[in-house]
Tab-separated table of C-alpha atoms and ligand atoms in Angstrom:
chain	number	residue	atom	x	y	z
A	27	UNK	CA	5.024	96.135	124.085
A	28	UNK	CA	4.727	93.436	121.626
A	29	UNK	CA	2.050	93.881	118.433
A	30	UNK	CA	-0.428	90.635	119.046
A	31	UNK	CA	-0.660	90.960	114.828
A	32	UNK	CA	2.620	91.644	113.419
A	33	UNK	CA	4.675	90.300	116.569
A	34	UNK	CA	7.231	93.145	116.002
A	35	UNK	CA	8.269	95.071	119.715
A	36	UNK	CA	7.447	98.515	119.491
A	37	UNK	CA	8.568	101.455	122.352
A	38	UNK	CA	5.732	102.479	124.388
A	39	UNK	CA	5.110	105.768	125.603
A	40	UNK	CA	3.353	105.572	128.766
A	41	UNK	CA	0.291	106.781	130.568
A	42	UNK	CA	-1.349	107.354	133.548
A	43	UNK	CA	-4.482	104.850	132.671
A	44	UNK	CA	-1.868	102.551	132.006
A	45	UNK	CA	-0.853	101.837	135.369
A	46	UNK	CA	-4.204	100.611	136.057
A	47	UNK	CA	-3.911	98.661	133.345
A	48	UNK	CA	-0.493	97.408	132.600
A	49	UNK	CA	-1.699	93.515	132.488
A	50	UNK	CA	-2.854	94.176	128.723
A	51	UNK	CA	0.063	96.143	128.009
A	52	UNK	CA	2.197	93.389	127.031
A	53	UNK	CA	0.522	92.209	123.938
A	54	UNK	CA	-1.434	95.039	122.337
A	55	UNK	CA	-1.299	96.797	118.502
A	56	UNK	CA	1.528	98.669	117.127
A	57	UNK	CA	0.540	101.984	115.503
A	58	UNK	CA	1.190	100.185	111.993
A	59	UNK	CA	-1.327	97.864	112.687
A	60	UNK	CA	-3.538	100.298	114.269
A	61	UNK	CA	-3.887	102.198	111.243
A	62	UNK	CA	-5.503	99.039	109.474
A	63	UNK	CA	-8.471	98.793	111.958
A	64	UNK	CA	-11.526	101.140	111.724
A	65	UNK	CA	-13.302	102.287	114.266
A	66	UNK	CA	-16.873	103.192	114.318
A	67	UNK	CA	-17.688	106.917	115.295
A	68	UNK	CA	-21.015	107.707	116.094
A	69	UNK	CA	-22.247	110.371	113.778
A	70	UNK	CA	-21.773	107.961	111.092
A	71	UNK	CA	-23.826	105.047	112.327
A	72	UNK	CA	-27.078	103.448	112.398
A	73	UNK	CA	-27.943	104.642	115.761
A	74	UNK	CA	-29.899	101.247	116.651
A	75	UNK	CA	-26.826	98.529	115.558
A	76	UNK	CA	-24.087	100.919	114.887
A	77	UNK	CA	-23.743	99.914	111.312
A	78	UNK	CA	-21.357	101.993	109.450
A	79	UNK	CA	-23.578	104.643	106.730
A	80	UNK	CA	-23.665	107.887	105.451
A	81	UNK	CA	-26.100	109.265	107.916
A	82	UNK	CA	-28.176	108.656	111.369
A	83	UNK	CA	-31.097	107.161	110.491
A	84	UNK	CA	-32.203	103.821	111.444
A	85	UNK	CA	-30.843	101.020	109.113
A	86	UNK	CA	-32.952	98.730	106.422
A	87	UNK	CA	-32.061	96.160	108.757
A	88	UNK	CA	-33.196	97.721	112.213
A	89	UNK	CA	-36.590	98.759	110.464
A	90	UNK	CA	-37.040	94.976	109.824
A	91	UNK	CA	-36.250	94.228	113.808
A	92	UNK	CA	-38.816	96.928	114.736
A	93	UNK	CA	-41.750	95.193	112.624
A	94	UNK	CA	-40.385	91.282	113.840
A	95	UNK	CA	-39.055	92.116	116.797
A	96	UNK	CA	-39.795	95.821	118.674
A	97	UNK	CA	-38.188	95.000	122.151
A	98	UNK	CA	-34.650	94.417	120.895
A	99	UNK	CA	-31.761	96.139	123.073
A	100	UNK	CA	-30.078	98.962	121.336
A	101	UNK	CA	-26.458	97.938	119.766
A	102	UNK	CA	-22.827	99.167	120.164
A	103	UNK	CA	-20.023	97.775	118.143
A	104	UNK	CA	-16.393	99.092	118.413
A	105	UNK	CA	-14.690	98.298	114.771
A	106	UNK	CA	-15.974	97.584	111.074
A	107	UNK	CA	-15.532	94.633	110.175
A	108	UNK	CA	-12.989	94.966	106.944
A	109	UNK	CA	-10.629	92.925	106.152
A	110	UNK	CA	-8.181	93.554	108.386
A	111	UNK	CA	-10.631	92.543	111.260
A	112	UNK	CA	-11.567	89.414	108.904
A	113	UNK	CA	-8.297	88.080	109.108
A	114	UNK	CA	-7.209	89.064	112.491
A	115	UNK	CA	-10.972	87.123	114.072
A	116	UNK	CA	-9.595	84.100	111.979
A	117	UNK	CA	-6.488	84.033	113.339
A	118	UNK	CA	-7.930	84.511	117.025
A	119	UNK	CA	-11.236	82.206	116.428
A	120	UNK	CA	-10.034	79.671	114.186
A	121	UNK	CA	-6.246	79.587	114.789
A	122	UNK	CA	-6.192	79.278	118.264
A	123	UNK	CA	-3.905	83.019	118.758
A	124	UNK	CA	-5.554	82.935	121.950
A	125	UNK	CA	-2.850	86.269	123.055
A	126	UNK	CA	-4.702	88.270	120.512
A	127	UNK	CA	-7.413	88.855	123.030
A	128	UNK	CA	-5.861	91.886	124.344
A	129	UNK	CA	-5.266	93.654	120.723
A	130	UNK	CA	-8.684	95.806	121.814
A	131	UNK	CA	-8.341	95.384	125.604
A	132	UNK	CA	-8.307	98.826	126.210
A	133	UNK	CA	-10.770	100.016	123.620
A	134	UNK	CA	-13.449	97.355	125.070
A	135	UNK	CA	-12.677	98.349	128.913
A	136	UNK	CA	-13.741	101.883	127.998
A	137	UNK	CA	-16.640	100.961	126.044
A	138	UNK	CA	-17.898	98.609	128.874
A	139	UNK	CA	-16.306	100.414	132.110
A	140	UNK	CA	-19.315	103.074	131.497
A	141	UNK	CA	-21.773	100.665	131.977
A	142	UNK	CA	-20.935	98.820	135.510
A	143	UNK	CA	-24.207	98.632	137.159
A	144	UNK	CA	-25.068	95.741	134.660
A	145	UNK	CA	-23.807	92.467	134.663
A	146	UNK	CA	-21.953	91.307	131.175
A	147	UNK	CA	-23.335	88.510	129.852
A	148	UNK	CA	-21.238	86.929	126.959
A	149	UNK	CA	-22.784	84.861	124.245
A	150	UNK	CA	-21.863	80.919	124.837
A	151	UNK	CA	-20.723	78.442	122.660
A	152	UNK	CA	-21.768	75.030	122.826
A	153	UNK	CA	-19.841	72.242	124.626
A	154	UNK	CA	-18.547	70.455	121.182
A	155	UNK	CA	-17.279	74.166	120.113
A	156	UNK	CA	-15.924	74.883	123.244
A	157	UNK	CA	-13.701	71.849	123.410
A	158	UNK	CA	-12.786	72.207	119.660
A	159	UNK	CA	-11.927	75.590	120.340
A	160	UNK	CA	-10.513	75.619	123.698
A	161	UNK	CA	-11.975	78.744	124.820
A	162	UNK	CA	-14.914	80.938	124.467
A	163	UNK	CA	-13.843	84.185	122.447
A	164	UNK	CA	-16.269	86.390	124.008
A	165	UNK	CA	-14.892	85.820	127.206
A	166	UNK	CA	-11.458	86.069	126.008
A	167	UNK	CA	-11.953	89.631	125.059
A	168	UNK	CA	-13.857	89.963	128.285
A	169	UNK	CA	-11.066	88.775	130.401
A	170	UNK	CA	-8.017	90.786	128.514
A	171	UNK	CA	-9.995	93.653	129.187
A	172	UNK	CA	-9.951	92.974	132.483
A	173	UNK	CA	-13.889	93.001	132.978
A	174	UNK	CA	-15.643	90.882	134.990
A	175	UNK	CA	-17.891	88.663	133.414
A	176	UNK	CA	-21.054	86.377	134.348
A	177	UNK	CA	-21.901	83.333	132.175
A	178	UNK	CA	-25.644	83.121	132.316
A	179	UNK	CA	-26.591	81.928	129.161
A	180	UNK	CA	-25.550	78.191	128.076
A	181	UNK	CA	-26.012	77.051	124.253
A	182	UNK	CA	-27.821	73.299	124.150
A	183	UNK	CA	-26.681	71.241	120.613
A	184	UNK	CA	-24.393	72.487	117.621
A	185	UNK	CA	-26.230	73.576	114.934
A	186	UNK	CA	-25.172	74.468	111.754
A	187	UNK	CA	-23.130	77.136	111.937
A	188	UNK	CA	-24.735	80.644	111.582
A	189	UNK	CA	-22.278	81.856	108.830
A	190	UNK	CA	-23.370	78.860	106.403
A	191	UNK	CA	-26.778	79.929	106.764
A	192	UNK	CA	-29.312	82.153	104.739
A	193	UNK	CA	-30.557	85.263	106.261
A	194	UNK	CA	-34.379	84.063	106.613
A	195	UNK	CA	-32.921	80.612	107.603
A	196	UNK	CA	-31.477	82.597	110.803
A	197	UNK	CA	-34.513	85.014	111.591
A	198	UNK	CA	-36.560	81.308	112.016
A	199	UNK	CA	-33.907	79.647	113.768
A	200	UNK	CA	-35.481	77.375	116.815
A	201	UNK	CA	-34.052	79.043	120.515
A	202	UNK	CA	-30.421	77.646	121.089
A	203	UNK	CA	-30.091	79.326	124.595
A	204	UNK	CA	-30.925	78.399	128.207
A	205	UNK	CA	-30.415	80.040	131.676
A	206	UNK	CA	-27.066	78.880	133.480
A	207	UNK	CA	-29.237	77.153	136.027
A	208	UNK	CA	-26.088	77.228	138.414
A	209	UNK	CA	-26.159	80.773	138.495
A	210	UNK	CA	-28.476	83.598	140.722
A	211	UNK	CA	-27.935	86.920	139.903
A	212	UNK	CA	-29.275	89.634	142.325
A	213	UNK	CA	-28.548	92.554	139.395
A	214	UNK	CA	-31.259	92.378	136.508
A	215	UNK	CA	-29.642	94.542	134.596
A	216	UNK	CA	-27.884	92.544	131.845
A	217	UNK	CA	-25.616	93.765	128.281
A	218	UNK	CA	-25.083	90.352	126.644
A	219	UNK	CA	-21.843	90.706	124.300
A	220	UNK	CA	-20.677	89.090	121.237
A	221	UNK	CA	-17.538	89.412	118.840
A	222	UNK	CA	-19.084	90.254	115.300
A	223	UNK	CA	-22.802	91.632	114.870
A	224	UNK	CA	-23.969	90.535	111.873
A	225	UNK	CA	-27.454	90.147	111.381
A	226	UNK	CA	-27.939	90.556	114.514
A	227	UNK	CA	-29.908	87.339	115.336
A	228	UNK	CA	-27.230	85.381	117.438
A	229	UNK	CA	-28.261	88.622	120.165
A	230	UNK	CA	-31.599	88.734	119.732
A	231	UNK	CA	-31.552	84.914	120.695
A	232	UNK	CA	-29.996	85.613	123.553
A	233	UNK	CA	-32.245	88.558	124.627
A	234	UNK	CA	-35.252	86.706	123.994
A	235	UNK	CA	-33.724	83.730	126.424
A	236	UNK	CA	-32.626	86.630	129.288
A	237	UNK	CA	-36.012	88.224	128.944
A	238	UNK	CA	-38.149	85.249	129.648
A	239	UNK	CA	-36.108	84.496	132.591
A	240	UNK	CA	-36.892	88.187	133.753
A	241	UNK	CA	-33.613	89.934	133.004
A	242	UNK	CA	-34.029	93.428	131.623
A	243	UNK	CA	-30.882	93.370	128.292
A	244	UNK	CA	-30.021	97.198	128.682
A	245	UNK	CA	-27.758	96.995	125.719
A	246	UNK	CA	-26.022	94.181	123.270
A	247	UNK	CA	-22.095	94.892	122.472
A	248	UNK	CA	-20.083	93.322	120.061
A	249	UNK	CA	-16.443	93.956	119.328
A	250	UNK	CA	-17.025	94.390	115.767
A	251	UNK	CA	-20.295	95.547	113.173
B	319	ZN	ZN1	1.855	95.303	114.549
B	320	ZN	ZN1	-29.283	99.402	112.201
């Protein structure tokens, strides 16, 4: 296997799962850079948007979304976002290391394998982002986990980008999402997915667009909180 971060070839020791799975065995994480990458355990998260805290009780920012905005999906996330995670989404985002979409492959198939009578719905990017970018990096994480993936939601117009905006600028941001119109969908069952969770309202967004078209959002997933 080669690390996706350090590009260093490291032995594997193989498993059984991994015969299943040997597509996103070629470019994965070596235990060094492992080791740099937390992941979030339950009994120390916010049990509404799996931010990372001392104990279980419902966030300052989940109280908020209860008074503006009771209906929104519970939230699982997979990593913190540290620094490590900071610099490896630039390199993957920004930089264009499309390979490093199967560094969590095998954490995100077992997240999302539990959850197969929904369809995954990731968040879109515009078409100016898409064709600066060159691909979506939802559905790059999607895809190198091997999960199958339905793209129901379509963003209209770039906007400023969330990031350079102030937290009350986002909670009154104007709806950027639309229903795929090309797409049915017998399933109603929907967990729309994103890479970072930060405030949260990218999701909600999204939600609010899925609800009104009459699709129940069982959960929202990001790779990282
Ligand atoms: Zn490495
Ligand atoms: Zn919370």
């Amino acid at each position: 296997m080669i690390c996706g971060v350090c590009l260093k070839e490291s032995p594997q020791l193989w498993q059984l799962t991994d015969l299943i799975s040997v597509s996103f065995q070629a470019v994965g994480l070596c235990r060094h850079c492992q080791r740099k990458f937390h992941f979030l355990k339950e009994e120390n998260v916010c049990p509404a948007c799996c931010r990372r805290q001392k104990n279980k009780t419902c966030c300052t920012d989940c109280q908020k979304w209860r008074h503006f905005y009771p209906e929104k999906a519970p939230h699982e996330a997979l990593l913190v976002y540290n620094e490590a995670l900071a610099s490896w989404m630039e390199s993957y985002k920004f930089r264009g290391a499309y390979h490093l979409r199967f560094s969590f492959a095998q954490n995100i198939q077992q997240a999302l394998s539990k959850l197969q009578d929904c369809v995954f719905v990731p968040i879109p990017l515009s078409p100016q982002r898409l064709q600066q970018r060159g691909f979506n990096q939802v559905t790059g994480l999607l895809a190198g986990a091997g999960l199958p993936y339905t793209e129901l939601l379509v963003k209209s117009a770039e906007t400023t980008p969330q990031s350079q905006r102030t937290r009350q600028e986002r909670l009154q941001l104007p709806q950027v999402f639309q229903i795929n119109p090309r797409i049915t969908l017998s399933c109603q069952k929907v967990i729309l997915i994103d890479d970072i969770y930060t405030t949260g309202t990218t999701l909600v967004q999204g939600q609010k667009a899925l609800q009104q078209a009459g699709f129940q959002v069982v959960k929202t997933f990001s790779l990282a909180r």
